[in-house]
Short mmCIF file of C-alpha atoms and ligand atoms in Angstrom, two decimals:
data_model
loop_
_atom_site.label_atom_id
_atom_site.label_comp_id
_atom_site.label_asym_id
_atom_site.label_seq_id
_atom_site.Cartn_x
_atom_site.Cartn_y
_atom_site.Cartn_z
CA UNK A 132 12.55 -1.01 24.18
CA UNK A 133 9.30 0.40 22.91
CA UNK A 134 6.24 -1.57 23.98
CA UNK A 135 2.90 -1.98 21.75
CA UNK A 136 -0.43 -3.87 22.19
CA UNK A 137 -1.47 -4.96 18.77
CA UNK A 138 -4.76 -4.85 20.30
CA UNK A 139 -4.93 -1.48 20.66
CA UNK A 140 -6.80 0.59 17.94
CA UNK A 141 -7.58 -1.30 14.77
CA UNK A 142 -5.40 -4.03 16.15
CA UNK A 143 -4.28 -5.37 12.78
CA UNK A 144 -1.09 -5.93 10.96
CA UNK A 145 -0.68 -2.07 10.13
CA UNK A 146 0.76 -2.09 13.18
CA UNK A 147 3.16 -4.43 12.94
CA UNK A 148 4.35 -3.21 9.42
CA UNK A 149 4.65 0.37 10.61
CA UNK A 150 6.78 -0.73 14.03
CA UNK A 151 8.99 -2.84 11.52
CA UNK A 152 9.69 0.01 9.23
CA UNK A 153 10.21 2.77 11.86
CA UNK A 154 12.33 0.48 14.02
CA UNK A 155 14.83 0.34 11.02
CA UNK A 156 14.59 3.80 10.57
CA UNK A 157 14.94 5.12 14.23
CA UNK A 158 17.79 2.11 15.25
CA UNK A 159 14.94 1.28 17.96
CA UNK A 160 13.61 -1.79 19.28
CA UNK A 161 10.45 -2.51 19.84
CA UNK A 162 8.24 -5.55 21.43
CA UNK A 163 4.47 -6.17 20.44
CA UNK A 164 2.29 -8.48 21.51
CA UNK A 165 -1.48 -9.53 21.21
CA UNK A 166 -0.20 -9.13 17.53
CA UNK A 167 -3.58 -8.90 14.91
CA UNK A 168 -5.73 -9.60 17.98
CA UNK A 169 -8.90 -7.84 16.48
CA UNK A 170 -8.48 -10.51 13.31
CA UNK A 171 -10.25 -13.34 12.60
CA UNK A 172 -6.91 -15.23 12.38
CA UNK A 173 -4.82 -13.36 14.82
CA UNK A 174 -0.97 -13.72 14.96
CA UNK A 175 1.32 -13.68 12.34
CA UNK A 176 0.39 -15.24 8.99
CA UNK A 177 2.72 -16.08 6.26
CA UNK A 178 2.86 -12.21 4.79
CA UNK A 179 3.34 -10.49 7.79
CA UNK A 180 6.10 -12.91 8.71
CA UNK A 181 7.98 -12.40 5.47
CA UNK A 182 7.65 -8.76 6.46
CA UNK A 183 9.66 -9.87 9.48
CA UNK A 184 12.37 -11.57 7.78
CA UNK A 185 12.47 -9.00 5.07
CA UNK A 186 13.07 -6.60 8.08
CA UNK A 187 15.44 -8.40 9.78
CA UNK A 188 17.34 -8.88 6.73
CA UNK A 189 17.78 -5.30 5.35
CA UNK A 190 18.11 -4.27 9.50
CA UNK A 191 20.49 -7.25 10.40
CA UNK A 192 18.13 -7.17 13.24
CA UNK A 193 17.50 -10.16 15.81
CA UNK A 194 14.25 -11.28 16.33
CA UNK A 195 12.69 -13.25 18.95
CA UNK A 196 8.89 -15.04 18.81
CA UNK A 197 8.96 -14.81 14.49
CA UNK A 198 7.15 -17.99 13.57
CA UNK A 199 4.03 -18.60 12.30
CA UNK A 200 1.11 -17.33 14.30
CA UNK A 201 3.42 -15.93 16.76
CA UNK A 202 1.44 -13.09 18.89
CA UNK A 203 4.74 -11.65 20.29
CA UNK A 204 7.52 -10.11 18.63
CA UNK A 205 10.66 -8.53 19.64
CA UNK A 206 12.37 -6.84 16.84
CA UNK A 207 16.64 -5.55 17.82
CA UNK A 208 17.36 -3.71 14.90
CA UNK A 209 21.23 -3.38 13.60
CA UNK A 210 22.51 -1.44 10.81
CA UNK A 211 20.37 -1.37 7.03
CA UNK A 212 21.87 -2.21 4.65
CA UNK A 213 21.23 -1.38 1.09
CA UNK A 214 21.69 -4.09 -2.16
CA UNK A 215 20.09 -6.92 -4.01
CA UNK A 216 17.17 -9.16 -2.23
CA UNK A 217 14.38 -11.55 -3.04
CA UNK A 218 11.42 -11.82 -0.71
CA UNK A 219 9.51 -14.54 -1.24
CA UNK A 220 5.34 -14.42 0.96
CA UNK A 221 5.08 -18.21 -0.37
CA UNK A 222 1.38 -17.83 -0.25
CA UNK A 223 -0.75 -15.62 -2.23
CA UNK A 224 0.01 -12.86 1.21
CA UNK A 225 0.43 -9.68 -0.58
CA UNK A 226 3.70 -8.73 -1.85
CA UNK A 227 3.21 -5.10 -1.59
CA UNK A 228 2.81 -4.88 1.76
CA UNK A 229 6.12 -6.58 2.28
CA UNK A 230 8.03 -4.21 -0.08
CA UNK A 231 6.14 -1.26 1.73
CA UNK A 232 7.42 -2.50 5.10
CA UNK A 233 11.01 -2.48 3.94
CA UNK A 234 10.51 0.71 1.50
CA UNK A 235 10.94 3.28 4.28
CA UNK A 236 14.62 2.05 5.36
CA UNK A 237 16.18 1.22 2.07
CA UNK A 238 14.93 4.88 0.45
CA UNK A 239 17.12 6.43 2.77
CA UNK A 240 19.79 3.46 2.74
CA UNK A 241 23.23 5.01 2.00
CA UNK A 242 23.13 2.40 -0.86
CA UNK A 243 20.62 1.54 -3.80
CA UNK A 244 18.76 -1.40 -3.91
CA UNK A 245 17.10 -3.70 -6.27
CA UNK A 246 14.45 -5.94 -4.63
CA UNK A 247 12.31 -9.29 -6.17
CA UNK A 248 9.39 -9.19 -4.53
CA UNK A 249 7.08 -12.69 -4.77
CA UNK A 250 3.51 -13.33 -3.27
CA UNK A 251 0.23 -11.95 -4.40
CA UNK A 252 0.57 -8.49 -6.27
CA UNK A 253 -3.43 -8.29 -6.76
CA UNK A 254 -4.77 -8.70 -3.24
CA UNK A 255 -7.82 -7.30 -1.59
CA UNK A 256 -6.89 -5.48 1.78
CA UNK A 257 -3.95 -4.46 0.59
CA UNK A 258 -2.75 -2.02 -2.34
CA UNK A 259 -2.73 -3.48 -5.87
CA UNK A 260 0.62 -3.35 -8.06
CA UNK A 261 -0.95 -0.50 -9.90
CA UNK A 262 -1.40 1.42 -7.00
CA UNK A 263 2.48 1.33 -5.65
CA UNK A 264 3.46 2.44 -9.53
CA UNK A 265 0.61 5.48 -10.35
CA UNK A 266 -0.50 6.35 -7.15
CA UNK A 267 2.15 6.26 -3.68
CA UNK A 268 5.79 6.16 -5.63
CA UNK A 269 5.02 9.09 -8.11
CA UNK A 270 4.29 10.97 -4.88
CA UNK A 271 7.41 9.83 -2.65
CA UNK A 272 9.30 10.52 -5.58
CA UNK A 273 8.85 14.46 -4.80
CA UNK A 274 10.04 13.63 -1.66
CA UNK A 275 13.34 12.66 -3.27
CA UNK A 276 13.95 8.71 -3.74
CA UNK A 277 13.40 7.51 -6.79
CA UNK A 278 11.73 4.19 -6.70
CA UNK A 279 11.16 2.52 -9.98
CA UNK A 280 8.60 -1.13 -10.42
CA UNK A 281 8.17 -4.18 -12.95
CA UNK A 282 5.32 -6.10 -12.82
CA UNK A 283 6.56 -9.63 -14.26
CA UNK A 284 3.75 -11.90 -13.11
CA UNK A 285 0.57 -11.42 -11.77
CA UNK A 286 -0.41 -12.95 -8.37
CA UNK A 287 -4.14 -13.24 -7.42
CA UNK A 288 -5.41 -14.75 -4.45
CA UNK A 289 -5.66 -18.17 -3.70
CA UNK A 290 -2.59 -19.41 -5.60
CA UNK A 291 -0.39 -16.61 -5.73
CA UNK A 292 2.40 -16.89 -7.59
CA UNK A 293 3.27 -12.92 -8.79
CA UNK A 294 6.56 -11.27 -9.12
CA UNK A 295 7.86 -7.90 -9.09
CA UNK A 296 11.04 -6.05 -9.42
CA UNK A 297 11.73 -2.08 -7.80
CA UNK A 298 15.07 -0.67 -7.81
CA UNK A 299 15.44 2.34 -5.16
CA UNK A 300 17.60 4.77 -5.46
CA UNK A 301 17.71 6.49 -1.90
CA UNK A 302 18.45 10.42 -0.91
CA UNK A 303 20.26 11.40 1.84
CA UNK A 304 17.44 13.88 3.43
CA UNK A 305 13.80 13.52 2.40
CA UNK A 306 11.71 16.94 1.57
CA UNK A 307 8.69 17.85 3.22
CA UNK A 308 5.56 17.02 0.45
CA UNK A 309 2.32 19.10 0.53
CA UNK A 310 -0.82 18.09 -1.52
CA UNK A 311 -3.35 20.36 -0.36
CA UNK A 312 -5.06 21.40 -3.79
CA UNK A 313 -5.99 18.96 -6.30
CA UNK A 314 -4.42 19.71 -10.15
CA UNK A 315 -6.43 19.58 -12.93
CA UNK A 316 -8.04 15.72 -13.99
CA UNK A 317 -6.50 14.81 -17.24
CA UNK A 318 -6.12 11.35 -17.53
CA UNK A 319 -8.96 9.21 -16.66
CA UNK A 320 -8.82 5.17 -17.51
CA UNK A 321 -10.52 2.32 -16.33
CA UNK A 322 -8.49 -1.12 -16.63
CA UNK A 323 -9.81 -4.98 -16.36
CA UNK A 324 -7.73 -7.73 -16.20
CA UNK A 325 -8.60 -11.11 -16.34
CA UNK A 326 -6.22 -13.73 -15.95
CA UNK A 327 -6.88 -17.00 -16.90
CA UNK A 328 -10.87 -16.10 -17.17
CA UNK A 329 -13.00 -15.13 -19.89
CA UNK A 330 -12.73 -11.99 -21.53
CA UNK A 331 -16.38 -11.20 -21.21
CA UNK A 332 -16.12 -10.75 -17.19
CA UNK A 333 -13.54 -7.83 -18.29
CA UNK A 334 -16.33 -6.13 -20.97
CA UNK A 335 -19.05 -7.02 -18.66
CA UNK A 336 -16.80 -4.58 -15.81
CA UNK A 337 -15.95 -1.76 -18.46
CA UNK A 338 -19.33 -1.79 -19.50
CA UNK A 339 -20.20 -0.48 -16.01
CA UNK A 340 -17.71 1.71 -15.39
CA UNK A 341 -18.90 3.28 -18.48
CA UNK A 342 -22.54 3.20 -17.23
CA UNK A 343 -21.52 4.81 -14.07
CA UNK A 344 -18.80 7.64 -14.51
CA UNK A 345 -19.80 8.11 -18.69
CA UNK A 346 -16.84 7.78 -19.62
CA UNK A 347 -15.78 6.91 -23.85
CA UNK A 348 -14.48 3.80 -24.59
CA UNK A 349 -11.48 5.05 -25.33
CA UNK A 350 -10.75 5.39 -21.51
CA UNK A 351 -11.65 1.84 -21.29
CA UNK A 352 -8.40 -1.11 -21.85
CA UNK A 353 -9.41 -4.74 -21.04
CA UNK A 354 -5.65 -6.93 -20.43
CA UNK A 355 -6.09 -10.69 -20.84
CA UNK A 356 -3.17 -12.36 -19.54
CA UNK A 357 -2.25 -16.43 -18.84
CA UNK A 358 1.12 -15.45 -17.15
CA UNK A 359 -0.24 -16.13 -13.82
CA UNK A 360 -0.77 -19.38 -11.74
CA UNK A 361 -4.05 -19.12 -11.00
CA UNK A 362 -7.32 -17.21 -12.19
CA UNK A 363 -7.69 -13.58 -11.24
CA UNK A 364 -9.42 -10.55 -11.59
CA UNK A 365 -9.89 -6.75 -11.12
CA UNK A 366 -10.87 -3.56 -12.05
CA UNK A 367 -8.91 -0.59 -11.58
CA UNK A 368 -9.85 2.86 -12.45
CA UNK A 369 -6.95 5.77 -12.45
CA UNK A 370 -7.70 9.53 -12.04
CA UNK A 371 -5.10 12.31 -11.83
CA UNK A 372 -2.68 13.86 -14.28
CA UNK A 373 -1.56 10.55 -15.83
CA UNK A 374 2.02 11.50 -12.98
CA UNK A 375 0.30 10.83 -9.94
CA UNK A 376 -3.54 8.39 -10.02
CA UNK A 377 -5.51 7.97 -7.46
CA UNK A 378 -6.51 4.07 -8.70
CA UNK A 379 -9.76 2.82 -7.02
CA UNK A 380 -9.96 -0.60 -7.39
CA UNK A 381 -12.67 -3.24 -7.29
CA UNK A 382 -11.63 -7.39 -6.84
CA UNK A 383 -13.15 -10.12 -8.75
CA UNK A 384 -14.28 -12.87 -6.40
CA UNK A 385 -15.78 -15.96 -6.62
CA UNK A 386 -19.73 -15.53 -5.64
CA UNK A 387 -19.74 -11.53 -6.42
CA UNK A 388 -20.72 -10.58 -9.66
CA UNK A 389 -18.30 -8.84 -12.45
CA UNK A 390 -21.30 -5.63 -12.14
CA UNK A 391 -21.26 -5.37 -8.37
CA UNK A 392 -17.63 -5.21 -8.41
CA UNK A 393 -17.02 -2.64 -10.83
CA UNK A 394 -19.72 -0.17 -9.18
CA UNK A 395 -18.73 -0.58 -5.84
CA UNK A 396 -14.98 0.65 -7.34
CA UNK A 397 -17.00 2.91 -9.71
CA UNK A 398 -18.74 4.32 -6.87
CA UNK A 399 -15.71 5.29 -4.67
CA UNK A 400 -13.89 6.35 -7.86
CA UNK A 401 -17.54 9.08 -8.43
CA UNK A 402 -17.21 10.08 -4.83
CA UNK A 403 -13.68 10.85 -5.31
CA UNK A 404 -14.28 12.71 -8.36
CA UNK A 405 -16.76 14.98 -5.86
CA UNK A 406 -14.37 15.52 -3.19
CA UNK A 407 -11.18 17.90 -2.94
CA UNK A 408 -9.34 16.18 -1.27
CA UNK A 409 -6.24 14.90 -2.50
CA UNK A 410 -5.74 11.54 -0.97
CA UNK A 411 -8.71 8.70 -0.66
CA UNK A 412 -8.81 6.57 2.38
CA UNK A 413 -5.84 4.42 1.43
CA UNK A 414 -3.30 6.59 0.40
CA UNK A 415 -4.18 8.63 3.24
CA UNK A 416 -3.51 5.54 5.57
CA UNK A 417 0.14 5.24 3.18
CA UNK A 418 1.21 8.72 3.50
CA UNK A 419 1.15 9.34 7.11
CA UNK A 420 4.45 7.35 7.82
CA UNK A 421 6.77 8.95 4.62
CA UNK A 422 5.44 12.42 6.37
CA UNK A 423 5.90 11.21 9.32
CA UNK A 424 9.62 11.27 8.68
CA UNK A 425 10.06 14.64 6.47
CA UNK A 426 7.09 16.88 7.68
CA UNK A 427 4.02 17.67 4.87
CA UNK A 428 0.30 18.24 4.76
CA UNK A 429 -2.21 16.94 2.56
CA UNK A 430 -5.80 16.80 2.40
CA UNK A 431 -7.96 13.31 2.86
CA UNK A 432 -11.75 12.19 1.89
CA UNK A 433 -11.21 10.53 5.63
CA UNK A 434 -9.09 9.66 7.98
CA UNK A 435 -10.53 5.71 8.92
CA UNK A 436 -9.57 4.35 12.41
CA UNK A 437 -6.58 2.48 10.41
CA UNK A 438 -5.16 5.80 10.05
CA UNK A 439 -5.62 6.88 13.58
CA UNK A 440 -3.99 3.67 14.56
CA UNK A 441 -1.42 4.18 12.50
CA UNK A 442 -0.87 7.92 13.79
CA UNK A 443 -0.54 6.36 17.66
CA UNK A 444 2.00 3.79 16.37
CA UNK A 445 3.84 6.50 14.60
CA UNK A 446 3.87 8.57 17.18
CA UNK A 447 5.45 5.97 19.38
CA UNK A 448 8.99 5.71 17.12
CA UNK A 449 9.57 9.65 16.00
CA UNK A 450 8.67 12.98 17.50
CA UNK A 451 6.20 13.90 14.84
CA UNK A 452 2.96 16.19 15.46
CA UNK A 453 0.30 15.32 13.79
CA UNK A 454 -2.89 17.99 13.48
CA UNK A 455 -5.85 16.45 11.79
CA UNK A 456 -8.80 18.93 10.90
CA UNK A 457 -12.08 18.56 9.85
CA UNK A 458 -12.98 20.79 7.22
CA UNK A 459 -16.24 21.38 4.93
CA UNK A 460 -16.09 17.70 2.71
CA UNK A 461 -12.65 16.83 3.45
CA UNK A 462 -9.92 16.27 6.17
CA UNK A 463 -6.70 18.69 6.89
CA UNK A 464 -3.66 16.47 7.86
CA UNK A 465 -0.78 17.91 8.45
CA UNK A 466 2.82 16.55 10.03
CA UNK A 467 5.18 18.72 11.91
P1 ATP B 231 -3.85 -7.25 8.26
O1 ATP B 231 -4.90 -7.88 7.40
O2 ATP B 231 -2.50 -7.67 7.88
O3 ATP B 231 -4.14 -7.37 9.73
P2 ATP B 231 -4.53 -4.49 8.34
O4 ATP B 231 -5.94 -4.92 8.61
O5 ATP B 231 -3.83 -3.70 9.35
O6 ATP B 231 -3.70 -5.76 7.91
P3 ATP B 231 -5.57 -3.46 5.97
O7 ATP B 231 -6.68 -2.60 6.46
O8 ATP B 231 -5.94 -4.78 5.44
O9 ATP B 231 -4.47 -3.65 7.07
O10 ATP B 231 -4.79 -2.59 4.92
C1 ATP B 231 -3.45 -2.74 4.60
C2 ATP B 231 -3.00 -1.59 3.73
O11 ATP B 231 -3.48 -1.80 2.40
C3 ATP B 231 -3.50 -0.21 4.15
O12 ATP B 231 -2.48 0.73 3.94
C4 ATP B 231 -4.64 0.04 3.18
O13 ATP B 231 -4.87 1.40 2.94
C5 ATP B 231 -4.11 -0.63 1.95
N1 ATP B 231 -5.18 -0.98 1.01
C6 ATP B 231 -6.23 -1.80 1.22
N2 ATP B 231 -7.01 -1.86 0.13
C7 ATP B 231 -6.45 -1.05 -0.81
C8 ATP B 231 -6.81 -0.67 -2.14
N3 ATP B 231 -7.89 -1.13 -2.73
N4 ATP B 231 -5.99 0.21 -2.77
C9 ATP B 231 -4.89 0.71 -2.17
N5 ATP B 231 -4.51 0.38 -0.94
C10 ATP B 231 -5.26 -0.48 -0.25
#
């Protein structure tokens, strides 16, 4: 049984999703406990405990301490099994983080899958809808499963409420994936959506983006939308080959104004844009455990001390070597 301190490191739930997924993988168990202890809430909330179940159910794994707020799990993993499955965070918890717990196992399930996926799908701290479709399953897809999403409903923090679909067709052996050099920018768009909110909040974001990276207003889509419970809103701007986005994206919230938000995003999105590195700090934190598991390289603006946690945690499941070197602007990663 493999033993982890969730206090170690960054001592959040990263460390719990990446034990859950690599425990399917590997057929090994693994106990944890002090589980988020460097949160505010520590313990299991509702999201990471649907990322339990939705474990456990895929694994037919057996579980002991998985209840709200738990800070110890054990997690006896059986046999994954491939099909059809809703998961359901019952909160606004983020929906993608679920689906990206379960997403290493049922890729290289012997059988496809088609998942329903309920919770938030527009959540700060965790990677927007958007970002699963344009940015990390364009790139897993050269690694040989072919993961396909529907956004039905959008889900915004507090009342949740969002849906999603993703069918998964696995492969048998996943190929190594290296992103050292950066192609050629073509396809540069900055999207607001507002959900149940005034249409101006979305111009008043665009309008900055445009201020910031000069971009035409053809680049610029507003999406007003009452299909969600609750009021929402973001601002999410893609740049790549219109294949694979990077998607930097800034979170409407109550108390922070529609301006700040989009030039914070606009601000990551221009430092990006400087860089050559292929992968920002988030899908740099994503890509570690797919090349964990097939071997790679790619080069990050950063590697943040979630990634280094997530390297140890890695490390603890699968005989992967990780070299990470600093080089002039940018970061060298690359999985053995
Ligand atoms: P928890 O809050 O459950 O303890 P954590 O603190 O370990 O989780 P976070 O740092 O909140 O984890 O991040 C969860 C994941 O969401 C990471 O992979 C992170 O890169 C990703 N993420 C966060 N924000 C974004 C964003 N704006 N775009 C894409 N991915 C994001």
């Amino acid at each position: 049984m493999i033993r982890i301190d969730g206090a170690s490191g960054e001592g959040g739930g990263q460390m719990l999703r990446t034990a859950l997924s690599l425990a399917l993988v590997t057929r090994q168990p693994f106990r944890m406990e002090n589980i988020r202890a460097k949160r505010e809430k520590a313990g299991l909330l509702r999201q990471h405990l649907t990322a339990v179940m939705a474990a456990a159910e895929v694994g037919e794994a057996k579980t002991e301490g998985a209840t709200l707020g738990s800070k110890t799990l054990e997690f006896v993993p059986g046999k994954i099994r491939g099909g059809d499955y809703r998961f359901a965070v019952g909160t606004a918890g983020s929906s993608t983080l679920v689906f990206q717990t379960i997403l290493p196992a049922l890729m290289t399930a012997a059988e496809p899958s088609r998942l329903t996926l309920e919770g938030g799908t527009h959540n700060m701290q965790a990677p927007p809808f958007d970002f699963l479709q344009k940015t990390f399953l364009p790139l897993l897809a050269r690694m040989g499963p072919q993961v396909r999403v529907k956004l039905e409903r959008y889900g915004f923090y507090p009342a949740g409420g969002g849906r999603f679909l993703a069918e998964i067709m696995p492969c048998e052996k996943l190929s190594a994936l290296v992103l050292t050099e950066r192609g050629a920018t073509t396809h540069r768009k900055a999207v607001a959506i507002v959900a149940n909110l005034a249409r101006s909040i979305a111009q008043r974001e665009l309008d900055m983006v445009s201020h910031h990276l000069n971009w035409p207003a053809d680049a610029l889509e507003i999406i007003e939308t009452r299909d969600s419970p609750g009021p929402g809103n973001v601002v999410m701007i893609e740049i790549g080959d219109g294949v694979f986005d990077e998607v930097f994206t800034g979170f409407g919230k109550v108390g922070t104004s529609a301006e700040k938000v989009a030039s914070d995003a606009a601000g990551e999105a221009r430092a990006y844009l400087a860089s050559r590195a292929v992968a920002d700090e988030h899908l740099t934190d994503q890509l570690l455990l797919p090349l964990a598991l097939a071997g790679g390289a790619f080069t990050a603006t950063k590697l943040s001390l979630h990634a280094r946690t997530n390297i140890e945690v890695i490390s603890m499941f699968l005989p992967a070597r990780f070299s990470v070197q600093e080089r002039e602007g940018f970061v060298l990663v690359e999985v053995k």
